[in-house]
Coordinates of N, CA, C and O in Angstrom, one line a residue:
X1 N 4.4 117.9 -30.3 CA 5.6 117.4 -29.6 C 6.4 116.6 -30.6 O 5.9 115.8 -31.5
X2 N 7.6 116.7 -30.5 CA 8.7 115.6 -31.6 C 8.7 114.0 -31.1 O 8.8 113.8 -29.8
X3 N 8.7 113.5 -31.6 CA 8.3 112.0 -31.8 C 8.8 111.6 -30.9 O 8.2 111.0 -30.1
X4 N 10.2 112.0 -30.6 CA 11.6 111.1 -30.1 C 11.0 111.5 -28.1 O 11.4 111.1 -27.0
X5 N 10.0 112.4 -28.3 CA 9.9 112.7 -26.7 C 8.2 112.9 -26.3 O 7.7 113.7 -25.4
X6 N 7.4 111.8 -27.5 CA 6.6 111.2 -26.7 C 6.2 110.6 -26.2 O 5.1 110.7 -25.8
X7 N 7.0 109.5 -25.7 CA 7.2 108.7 -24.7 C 8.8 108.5 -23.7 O 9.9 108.8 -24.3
X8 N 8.7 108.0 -22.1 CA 9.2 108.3 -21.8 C 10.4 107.3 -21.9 O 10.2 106.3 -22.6
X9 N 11.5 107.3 -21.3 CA 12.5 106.3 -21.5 C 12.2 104.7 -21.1 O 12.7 103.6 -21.5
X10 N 11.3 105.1 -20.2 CA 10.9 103.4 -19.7 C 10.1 102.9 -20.5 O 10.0 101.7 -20.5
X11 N 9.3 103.7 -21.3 CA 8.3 103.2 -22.2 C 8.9 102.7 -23.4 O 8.2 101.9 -24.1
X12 N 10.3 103.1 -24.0 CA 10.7 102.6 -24.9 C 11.3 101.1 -24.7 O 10.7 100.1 -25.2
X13 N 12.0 100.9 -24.1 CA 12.4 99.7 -23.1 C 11.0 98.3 -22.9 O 10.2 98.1 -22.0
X14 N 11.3 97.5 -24.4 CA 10.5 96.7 -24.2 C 10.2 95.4 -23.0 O 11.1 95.2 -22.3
X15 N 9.4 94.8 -22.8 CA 9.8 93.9 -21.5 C 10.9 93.1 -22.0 O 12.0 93.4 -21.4
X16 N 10.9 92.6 -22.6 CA 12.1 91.3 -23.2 C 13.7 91.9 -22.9 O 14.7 91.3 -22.5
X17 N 13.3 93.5 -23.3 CA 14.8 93.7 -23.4 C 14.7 93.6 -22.2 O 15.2 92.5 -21.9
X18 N 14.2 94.2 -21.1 CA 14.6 94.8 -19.8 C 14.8 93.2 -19.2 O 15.9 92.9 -18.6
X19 N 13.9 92.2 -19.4 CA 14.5 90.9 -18.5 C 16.2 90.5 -19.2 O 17.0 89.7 -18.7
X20 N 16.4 91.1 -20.6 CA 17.5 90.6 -20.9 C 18.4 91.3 -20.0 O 19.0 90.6 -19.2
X21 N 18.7 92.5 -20.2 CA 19.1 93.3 -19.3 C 19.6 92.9 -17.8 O 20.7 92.7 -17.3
X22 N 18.5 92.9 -17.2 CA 18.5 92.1 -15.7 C 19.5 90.9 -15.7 O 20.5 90.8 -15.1
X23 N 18.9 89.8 -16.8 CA 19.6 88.5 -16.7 C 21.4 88.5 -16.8 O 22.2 87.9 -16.2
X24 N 21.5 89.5 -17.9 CA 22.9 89.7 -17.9 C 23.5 90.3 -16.9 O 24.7 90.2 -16.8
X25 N 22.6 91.2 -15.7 CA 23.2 91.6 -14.5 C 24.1 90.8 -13.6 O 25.2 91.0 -13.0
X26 N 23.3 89.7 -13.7 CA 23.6 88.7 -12.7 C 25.1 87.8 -12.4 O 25.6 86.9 -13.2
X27 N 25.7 88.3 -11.4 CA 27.0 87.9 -11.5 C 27.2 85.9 -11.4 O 26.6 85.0 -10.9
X28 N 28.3 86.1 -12.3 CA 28.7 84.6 -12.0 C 29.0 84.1 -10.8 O 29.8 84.6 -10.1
X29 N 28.4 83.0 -10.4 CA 28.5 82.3 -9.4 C 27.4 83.0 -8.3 O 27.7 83.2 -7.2
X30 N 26.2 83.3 -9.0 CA 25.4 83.9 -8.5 C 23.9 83.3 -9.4 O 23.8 83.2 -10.6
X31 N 23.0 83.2 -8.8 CA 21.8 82.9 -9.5 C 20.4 83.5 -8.6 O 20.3 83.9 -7.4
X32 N 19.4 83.6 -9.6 CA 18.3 84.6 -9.3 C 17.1 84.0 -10.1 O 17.0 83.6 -11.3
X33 N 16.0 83.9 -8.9 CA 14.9 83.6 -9.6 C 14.2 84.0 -10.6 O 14.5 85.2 -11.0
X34 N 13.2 83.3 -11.3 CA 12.6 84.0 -12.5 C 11.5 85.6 -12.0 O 11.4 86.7 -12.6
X35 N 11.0 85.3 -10.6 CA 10.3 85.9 -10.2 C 10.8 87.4 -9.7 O 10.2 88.5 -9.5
X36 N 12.3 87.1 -9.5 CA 13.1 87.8 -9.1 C 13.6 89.2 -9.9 O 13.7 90.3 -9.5
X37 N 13.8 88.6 -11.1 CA 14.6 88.8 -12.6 C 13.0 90.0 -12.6 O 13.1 91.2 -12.6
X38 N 12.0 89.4 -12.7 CA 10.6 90.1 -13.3 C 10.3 91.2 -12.2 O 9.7 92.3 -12.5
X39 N 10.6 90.9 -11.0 CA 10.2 92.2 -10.0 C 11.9 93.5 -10.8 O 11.8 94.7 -11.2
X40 N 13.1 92.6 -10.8 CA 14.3 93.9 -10.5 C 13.9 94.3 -12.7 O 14.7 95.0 -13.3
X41 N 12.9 93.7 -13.4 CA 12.9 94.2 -14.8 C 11.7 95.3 -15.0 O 11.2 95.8 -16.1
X42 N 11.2 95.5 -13.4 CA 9.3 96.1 -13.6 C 8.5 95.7 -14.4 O 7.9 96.2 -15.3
X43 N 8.5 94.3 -13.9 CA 6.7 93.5 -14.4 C 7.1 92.5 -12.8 O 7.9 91.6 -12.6
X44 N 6.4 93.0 -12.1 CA 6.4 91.8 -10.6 C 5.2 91.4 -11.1 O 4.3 91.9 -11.8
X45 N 5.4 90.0 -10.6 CA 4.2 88.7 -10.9 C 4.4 88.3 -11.9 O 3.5 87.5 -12.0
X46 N 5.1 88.3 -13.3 CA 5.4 88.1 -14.5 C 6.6 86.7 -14.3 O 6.9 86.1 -15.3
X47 N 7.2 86.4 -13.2 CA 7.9 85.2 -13.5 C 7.7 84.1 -14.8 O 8.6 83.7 -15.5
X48 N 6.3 83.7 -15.1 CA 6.0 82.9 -16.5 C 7.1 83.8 -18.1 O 7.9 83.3 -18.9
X49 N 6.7 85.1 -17.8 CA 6.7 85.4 -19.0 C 8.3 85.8 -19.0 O 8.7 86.1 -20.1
X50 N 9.1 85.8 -18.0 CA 10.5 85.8 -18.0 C 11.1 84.4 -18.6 O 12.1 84.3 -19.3
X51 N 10.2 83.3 -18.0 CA 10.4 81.6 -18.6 C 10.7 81.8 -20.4 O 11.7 81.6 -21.0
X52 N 9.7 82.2 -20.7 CA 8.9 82.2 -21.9 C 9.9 83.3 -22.8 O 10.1 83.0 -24.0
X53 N 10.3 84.3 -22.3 CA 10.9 85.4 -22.9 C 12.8 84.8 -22.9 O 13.6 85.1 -23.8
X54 N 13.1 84.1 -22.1 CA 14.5 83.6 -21.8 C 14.4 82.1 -23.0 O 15.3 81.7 -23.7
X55 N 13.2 81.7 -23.0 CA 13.4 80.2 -24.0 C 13.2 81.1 -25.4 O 13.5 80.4 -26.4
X56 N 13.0 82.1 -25.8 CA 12.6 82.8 -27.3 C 13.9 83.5 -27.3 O 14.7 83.3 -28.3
X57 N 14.3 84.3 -26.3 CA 16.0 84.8 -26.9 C 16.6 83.9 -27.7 O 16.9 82.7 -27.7
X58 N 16.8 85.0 -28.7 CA 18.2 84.1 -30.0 C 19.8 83.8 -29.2 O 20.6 84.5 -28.6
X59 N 19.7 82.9 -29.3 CA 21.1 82.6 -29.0 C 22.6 84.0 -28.8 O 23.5 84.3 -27.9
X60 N 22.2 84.5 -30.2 CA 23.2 85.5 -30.3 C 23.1 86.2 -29.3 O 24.3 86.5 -29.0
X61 N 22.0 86.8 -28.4 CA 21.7 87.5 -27.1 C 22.6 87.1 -25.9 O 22.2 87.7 -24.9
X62 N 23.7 86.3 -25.7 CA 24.5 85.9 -25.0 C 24.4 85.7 -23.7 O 25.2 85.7 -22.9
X63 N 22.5 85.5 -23.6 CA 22.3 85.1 -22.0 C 22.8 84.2 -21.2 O 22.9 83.0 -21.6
X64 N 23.1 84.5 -20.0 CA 23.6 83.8 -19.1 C 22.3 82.8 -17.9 O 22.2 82.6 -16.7
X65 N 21.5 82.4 -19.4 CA 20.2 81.7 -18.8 C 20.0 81.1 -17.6 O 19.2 81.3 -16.7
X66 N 21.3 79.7 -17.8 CA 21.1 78.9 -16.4 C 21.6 79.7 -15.5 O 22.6 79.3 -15.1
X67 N 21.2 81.0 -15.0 CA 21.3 81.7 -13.5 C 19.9 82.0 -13.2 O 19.4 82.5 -12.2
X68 N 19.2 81.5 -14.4 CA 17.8 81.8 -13.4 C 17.1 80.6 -13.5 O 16.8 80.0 -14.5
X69 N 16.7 80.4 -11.6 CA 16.0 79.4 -11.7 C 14.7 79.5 -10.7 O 14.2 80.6 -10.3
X70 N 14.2 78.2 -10.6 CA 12.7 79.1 -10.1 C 12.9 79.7 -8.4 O 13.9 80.1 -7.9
X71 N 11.4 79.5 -7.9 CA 11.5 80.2 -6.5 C 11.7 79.3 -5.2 O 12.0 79.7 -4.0
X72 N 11.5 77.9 -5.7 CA 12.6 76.8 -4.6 C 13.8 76.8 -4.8 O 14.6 76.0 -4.3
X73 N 14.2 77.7 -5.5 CA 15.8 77.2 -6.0 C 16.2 76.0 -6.7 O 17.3 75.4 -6.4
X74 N 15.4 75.5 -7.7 CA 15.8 74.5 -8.5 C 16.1 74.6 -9.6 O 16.1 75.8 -9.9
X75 N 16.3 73.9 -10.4 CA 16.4 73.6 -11.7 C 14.8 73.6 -12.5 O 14.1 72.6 -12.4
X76 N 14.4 74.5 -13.2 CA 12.9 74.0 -13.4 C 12.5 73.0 -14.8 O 11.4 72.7 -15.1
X77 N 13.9 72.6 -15.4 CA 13.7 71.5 -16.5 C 13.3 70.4 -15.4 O 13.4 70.4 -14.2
X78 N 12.6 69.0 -16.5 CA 12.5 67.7 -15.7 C 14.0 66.9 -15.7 O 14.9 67.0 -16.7
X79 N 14.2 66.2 -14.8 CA 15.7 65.8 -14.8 C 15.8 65.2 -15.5 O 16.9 65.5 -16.0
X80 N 15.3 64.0 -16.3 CA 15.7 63.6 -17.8 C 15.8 64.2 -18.6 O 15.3 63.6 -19.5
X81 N 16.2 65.5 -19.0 CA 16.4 66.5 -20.1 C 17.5 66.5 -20.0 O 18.2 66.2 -19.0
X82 N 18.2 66.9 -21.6 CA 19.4 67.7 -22.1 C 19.7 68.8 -21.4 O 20.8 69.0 -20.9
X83 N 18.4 70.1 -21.4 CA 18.6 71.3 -20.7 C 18.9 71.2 -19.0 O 19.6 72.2 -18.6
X84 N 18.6 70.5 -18.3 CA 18.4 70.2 -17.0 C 20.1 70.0 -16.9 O 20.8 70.7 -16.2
X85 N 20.3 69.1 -17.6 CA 22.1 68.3 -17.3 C 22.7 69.5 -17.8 O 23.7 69.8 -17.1
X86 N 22.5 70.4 -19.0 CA 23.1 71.5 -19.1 C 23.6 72.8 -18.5 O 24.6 73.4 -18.5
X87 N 22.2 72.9 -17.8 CA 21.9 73.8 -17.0 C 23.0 73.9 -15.8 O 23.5 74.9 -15.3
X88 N 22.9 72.0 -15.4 CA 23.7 71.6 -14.1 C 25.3 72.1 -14.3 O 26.0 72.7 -13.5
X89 N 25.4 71.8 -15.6 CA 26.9 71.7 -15.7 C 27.8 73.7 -16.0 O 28.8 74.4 -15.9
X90 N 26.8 73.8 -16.4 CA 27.1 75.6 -17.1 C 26.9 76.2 -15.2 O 27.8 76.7 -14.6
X91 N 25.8 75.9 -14.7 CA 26.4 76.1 -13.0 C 27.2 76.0 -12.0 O 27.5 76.7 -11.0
X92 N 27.9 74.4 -12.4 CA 28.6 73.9 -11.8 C 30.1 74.3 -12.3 O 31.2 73.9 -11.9
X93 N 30.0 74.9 -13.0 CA 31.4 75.5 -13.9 C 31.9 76.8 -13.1 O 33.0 77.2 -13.1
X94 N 30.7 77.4 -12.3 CA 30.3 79.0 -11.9 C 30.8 78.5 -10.8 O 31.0 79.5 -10.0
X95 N 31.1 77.1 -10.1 CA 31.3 76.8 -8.9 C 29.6 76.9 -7.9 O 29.5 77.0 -6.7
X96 N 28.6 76.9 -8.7 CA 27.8 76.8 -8.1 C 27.5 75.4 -7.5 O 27.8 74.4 -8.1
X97 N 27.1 75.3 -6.3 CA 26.3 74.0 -5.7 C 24.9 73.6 -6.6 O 24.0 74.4 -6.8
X98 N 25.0 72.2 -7.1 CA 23.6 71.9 -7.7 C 23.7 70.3 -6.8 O 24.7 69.7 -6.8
X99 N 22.8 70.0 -6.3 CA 22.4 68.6 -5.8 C 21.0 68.6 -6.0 O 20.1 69.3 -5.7
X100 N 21.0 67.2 -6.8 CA 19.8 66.7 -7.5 C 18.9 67.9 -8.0 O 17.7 67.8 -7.7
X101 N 19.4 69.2 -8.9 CA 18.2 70.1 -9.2 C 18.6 71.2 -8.5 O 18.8 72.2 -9.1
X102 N 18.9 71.2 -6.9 CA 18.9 72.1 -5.9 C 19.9 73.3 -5.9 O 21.1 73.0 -5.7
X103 N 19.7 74.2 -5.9 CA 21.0 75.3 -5.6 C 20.5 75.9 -4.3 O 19.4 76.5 -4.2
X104 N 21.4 75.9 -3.3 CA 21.4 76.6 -1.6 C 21.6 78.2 -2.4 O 22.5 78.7 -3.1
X105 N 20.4 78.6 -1.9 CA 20.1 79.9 -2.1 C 20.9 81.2 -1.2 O 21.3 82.3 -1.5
X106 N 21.1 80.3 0.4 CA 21.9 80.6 1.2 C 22.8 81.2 0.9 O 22.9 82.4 1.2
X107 N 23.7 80.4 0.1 CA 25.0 80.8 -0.9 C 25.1 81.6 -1.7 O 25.6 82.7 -1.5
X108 N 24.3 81.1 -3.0 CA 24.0 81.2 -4.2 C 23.4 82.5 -4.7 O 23.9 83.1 -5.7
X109 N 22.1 83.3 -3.7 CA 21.2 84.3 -4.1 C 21.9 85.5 -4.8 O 22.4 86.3 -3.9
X110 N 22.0 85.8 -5.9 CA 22.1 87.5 -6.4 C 21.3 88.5 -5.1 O 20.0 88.6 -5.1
X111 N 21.8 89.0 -4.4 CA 21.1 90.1 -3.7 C 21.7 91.4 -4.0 O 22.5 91.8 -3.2
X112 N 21.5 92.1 -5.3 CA 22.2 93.4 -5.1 C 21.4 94.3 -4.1 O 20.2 94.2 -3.7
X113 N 22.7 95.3 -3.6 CA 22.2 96.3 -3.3 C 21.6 97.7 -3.7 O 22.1 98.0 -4.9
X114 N 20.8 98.6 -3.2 CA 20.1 99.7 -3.8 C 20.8 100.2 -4.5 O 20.5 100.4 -5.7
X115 N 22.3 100.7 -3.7 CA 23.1 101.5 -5.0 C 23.5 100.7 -6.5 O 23.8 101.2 -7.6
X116 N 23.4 99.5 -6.1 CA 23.5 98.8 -7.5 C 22.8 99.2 -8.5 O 22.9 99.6 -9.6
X117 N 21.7 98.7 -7.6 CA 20.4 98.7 -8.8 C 20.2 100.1 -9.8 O 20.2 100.2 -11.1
X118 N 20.1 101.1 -8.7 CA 20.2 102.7 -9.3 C 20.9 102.8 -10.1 O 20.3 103.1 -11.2
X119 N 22.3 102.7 -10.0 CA 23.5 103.2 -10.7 C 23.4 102.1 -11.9 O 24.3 102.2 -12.8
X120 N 22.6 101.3 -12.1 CA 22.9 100.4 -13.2 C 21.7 99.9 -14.2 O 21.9 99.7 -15.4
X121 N 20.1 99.6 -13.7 CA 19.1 99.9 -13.8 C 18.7 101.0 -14.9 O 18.4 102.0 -14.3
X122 N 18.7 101.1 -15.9 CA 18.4 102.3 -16.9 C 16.7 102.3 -17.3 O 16.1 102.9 -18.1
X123 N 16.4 101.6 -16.5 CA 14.5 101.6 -16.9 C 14.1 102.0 -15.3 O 13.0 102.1 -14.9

């Protein structure tokens, strides 16, 4: 068999890319859990390693990081941080609601729909 078609398209698609992928899905003025991000990237239960894979992206990757936050809907830096106040402010630019940490998910949630996902989803 030729190289290029022993594995299938999803197998080439490393995790990192695919949470990057996802992350950049996410519309402005819209935010999505980490756990969230890891079920719509195919690794569900993987929320840690979306943390971990979002703090290693190079800058140049142009993620639109502070939209993911955890599964209370907070901010998951500690509030005396740089990142935390950053976070607040790159949200609050999106017109997002942040009080003390909190974003109303109510509002706030990314919920695409199926045809979204399909038509845009390449893994």
């Amino acid at each position: 068999m030729h190289p290029d078609y022993e594995h299938s398209d999803e197998q080439k698609w490393q995790a990192k890319d695919k949470i990057a992928f996802v992350v950049k899905l996410i519309p402005e003025g819209k935010v999505l859990p980490y756990g969230k991000v890891a079920d719509l990237a195919g690794l569900p239960g993987r929320a840690r390693y979306v943390s971990r894979a979002l703090k290693l992206a190079p800058s140049t990757a142009n993620l639109p990081w502070h939209r993911v936050i955890n599964a209370a809907g907070r901010i998951s830096f500690p509030k005396s941080t740089l990142l935390f106040q950053q976070q607040t402010e790159l949200l609050r630019l999106e017109n997002i609601e942040v009080n003390n940490g909190k974003i109303p998910l109510s509002k706030h949630l990314w919920q695409p729909d199926l045809v979204t996902l399909v038509m845009t989803l390449p893994f």
